mmCIF file of C-alpha atoms in Angstrom:
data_model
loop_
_atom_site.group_PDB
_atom_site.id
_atom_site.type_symbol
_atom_site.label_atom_id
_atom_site.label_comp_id
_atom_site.label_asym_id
_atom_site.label_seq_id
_atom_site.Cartn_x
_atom_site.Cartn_y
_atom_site.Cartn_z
ATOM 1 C CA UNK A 1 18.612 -13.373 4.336
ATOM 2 C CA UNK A 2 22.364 -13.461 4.494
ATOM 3 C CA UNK A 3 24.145 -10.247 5.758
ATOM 4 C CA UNK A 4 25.639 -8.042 3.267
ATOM 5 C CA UNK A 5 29.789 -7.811 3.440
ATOM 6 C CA UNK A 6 30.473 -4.093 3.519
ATOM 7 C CA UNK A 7 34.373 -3.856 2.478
ATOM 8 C CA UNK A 8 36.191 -1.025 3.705
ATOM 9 C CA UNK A 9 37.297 1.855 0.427
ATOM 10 C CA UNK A 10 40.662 3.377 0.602
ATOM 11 C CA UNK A 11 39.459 6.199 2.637
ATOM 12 C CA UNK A 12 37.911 4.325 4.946
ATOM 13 C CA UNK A 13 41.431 2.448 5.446
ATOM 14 C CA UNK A 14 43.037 5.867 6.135
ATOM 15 C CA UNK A 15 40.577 7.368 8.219
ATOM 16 C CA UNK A 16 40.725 4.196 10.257
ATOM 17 C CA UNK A 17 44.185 4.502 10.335
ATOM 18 C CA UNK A 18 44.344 7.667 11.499
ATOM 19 C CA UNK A 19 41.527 7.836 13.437
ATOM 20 C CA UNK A 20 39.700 4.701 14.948
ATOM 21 C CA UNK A 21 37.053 6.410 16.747
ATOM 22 C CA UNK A 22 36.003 7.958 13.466
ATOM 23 C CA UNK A 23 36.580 5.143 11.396
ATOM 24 C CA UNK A 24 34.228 3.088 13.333
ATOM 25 C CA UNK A 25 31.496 5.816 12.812
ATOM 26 C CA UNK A 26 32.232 5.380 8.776
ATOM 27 C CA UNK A 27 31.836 1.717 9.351
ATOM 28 C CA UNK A 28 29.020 1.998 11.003
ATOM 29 C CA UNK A 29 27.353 4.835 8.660
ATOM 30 C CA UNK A 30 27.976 2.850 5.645
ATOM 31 C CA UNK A 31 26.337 -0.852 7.087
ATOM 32 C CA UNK A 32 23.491 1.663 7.912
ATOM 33 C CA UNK A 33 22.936 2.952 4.679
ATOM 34 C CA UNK A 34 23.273 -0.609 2.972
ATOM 35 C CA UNK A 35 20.513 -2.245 5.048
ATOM 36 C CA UNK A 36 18.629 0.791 4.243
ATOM 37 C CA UNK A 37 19.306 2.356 0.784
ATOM 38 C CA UNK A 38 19.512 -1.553 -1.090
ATOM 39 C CA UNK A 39 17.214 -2.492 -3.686
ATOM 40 C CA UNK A 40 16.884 -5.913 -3.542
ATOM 41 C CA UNK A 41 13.496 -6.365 -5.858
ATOM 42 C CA UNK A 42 15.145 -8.063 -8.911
ATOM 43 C CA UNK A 43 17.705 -10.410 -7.203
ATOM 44 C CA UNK A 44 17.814 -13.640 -7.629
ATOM 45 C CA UNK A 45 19.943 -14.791 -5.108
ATOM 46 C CA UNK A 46 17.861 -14.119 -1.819
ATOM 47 C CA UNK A 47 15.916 -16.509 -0.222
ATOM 48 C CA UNK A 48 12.764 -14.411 -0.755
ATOM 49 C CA UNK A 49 12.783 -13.854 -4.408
ATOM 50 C CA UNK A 50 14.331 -16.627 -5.436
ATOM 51 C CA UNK A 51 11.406 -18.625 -6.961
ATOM 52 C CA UNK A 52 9.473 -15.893 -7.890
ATOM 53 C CA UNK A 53 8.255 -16.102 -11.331
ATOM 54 C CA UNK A 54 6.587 -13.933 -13.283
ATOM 55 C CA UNK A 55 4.970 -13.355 -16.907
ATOM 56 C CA UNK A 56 4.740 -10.514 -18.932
ATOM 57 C CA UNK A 57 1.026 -10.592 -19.264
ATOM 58 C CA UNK A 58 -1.067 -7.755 -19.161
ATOM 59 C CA UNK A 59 -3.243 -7.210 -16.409
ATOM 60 C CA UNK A 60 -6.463 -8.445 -17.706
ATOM 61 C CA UNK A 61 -4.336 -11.435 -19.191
ATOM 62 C CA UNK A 62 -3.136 -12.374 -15.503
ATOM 63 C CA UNK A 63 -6.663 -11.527 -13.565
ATOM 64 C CA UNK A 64 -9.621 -12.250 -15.794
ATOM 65 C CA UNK A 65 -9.514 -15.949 -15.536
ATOM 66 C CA UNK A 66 -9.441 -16.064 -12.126
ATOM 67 C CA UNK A 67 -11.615 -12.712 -10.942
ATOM 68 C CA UNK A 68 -14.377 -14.566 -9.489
ATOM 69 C CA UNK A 69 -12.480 -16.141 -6.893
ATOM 70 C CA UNK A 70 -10.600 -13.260 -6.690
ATOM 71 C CA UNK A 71 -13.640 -11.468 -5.613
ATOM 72 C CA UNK A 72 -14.759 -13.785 -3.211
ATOM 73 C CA UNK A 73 -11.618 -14.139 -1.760
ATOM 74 C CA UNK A 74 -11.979 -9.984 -1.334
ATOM 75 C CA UNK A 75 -15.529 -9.966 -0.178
ATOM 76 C CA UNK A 76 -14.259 -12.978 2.765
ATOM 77 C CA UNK A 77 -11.588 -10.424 3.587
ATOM 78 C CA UNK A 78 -13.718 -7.496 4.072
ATOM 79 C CA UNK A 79 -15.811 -9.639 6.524
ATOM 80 C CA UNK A 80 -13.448 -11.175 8.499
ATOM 81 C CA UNK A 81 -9.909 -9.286 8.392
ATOM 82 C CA UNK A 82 -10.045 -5.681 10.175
ATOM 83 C CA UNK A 83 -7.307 -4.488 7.887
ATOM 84 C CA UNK A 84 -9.202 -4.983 5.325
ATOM 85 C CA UNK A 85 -12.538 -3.411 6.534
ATOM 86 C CA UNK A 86 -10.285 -0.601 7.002
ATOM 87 C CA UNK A 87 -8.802 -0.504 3.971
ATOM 88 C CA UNK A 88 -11.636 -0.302 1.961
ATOM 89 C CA UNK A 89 -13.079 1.992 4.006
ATOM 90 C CA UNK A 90 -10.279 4.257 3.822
ATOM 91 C CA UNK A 91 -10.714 4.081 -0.132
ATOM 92 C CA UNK A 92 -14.627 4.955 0.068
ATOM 93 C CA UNK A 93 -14.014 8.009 2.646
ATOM 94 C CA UNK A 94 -11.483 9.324 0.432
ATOM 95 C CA UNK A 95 -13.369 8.917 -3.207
ATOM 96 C CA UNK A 96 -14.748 12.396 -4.223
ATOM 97 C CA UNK A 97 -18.827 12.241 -5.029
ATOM 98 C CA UNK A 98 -19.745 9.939 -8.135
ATOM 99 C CA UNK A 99 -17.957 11.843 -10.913
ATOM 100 C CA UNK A 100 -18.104 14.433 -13.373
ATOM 101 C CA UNK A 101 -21.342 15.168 -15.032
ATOM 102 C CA UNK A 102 -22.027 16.608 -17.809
ATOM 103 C CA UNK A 103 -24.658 19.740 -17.448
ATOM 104 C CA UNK A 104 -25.050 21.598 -20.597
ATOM 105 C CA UNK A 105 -25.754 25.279 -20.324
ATOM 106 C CA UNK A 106 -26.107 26.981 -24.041
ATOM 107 C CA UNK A 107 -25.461 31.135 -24.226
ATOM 108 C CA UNK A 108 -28.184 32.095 -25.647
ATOM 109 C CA UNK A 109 -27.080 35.225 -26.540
ATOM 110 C CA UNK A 110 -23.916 33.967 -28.667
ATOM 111 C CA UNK A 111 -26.299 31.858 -30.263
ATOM 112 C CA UNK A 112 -29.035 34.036 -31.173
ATOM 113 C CA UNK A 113 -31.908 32.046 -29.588
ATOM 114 C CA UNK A 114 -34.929 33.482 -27.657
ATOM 115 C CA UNK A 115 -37.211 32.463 -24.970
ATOM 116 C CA UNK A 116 -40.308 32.355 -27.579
ATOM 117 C CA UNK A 117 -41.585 28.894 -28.056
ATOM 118 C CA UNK A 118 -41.471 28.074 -31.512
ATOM 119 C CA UNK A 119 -45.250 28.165 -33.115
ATOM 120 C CA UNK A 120 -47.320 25.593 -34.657
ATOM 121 C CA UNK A 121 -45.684 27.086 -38.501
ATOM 122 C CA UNK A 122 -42.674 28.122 -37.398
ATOM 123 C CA UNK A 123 -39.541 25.320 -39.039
ATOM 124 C CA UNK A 124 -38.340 23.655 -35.216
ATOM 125 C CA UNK A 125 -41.825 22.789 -34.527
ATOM 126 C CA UNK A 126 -42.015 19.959 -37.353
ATOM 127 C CA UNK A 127 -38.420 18.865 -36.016
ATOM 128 C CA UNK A 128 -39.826 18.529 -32.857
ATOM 129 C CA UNK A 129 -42.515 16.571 -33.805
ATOM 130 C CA UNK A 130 -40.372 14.506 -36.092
ATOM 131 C CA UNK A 131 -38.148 13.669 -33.422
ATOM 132 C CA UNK A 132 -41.209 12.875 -31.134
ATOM 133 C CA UNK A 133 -42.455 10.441 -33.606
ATOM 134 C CA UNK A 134 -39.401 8.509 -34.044
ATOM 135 C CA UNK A 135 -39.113 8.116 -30.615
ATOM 136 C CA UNK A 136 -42.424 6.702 -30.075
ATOM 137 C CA UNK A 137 -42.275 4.101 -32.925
ATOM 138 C CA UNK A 138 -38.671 3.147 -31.168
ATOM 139 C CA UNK A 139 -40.286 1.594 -28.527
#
């Protein structure tokens, strides 16, 4: 990669002028923050980037087709590269249990229901068994 040509600004002419000392500390403040604060992602004129092509695929558009070697290409990794034993190990240590479930708890209060089991007459027992029924023909 080529070195960046910082250019002296007016100040830094005058300050210079004045002052050497300090305008040599400018100088050297400002090729510090240009090798440090440059974004060089989307140029096309270094060495790095300069064949890099890309699409404007989604994801699945880019990956599916080739996912099974991309997978065994991950699973060699894993085995054989430290970094990426650690990586994925890193992942799983961090990952909270398996998720959110779902555990319904009714108030039966609000909703008026009892601890009685309905009776043989009573209108939810022929639900029930209606419900029982279908499920035991479904299979």
């Amino acid at each position: 990669m080529s070195p960046r040509k910082i250019e002296p600004n007016l100040m830094d002419r005058v300050v210079s002028y004045v002052d050497p000392v300090r305008g040599a500390r400018r100088m050297r403040a400002r090729v510090a923050m240009a090798l440090v604060g440059g974004y060089l992602g989307a140029k096309r004129d270094r060495r790095a980037t300069k064949e890099w092509r890309v699409t404007q695929n989604s994801a699945d558009a880019d990956l599916l087709p080739d996912l099974p070697m991309l997978r065994e290409r991950s699973r060699d990794l894993v085995r054989n590269s430290p970094i990426a034993t650690g990586a994925v190990g890193t992942v799983l240590m961090n990952v909270v249990g398996t998720g959110l479930n779902l555990v319904p708890r009714p108030d039966g209060e609000v909703l008026g229901m009892t601890e009685r089991k309905p009776t043989l007459g009573s209108p939810w027992s022929s639900v029930n068994f209606a419900c029982g029924r279908k499920r035991s023909n479904a299979t």
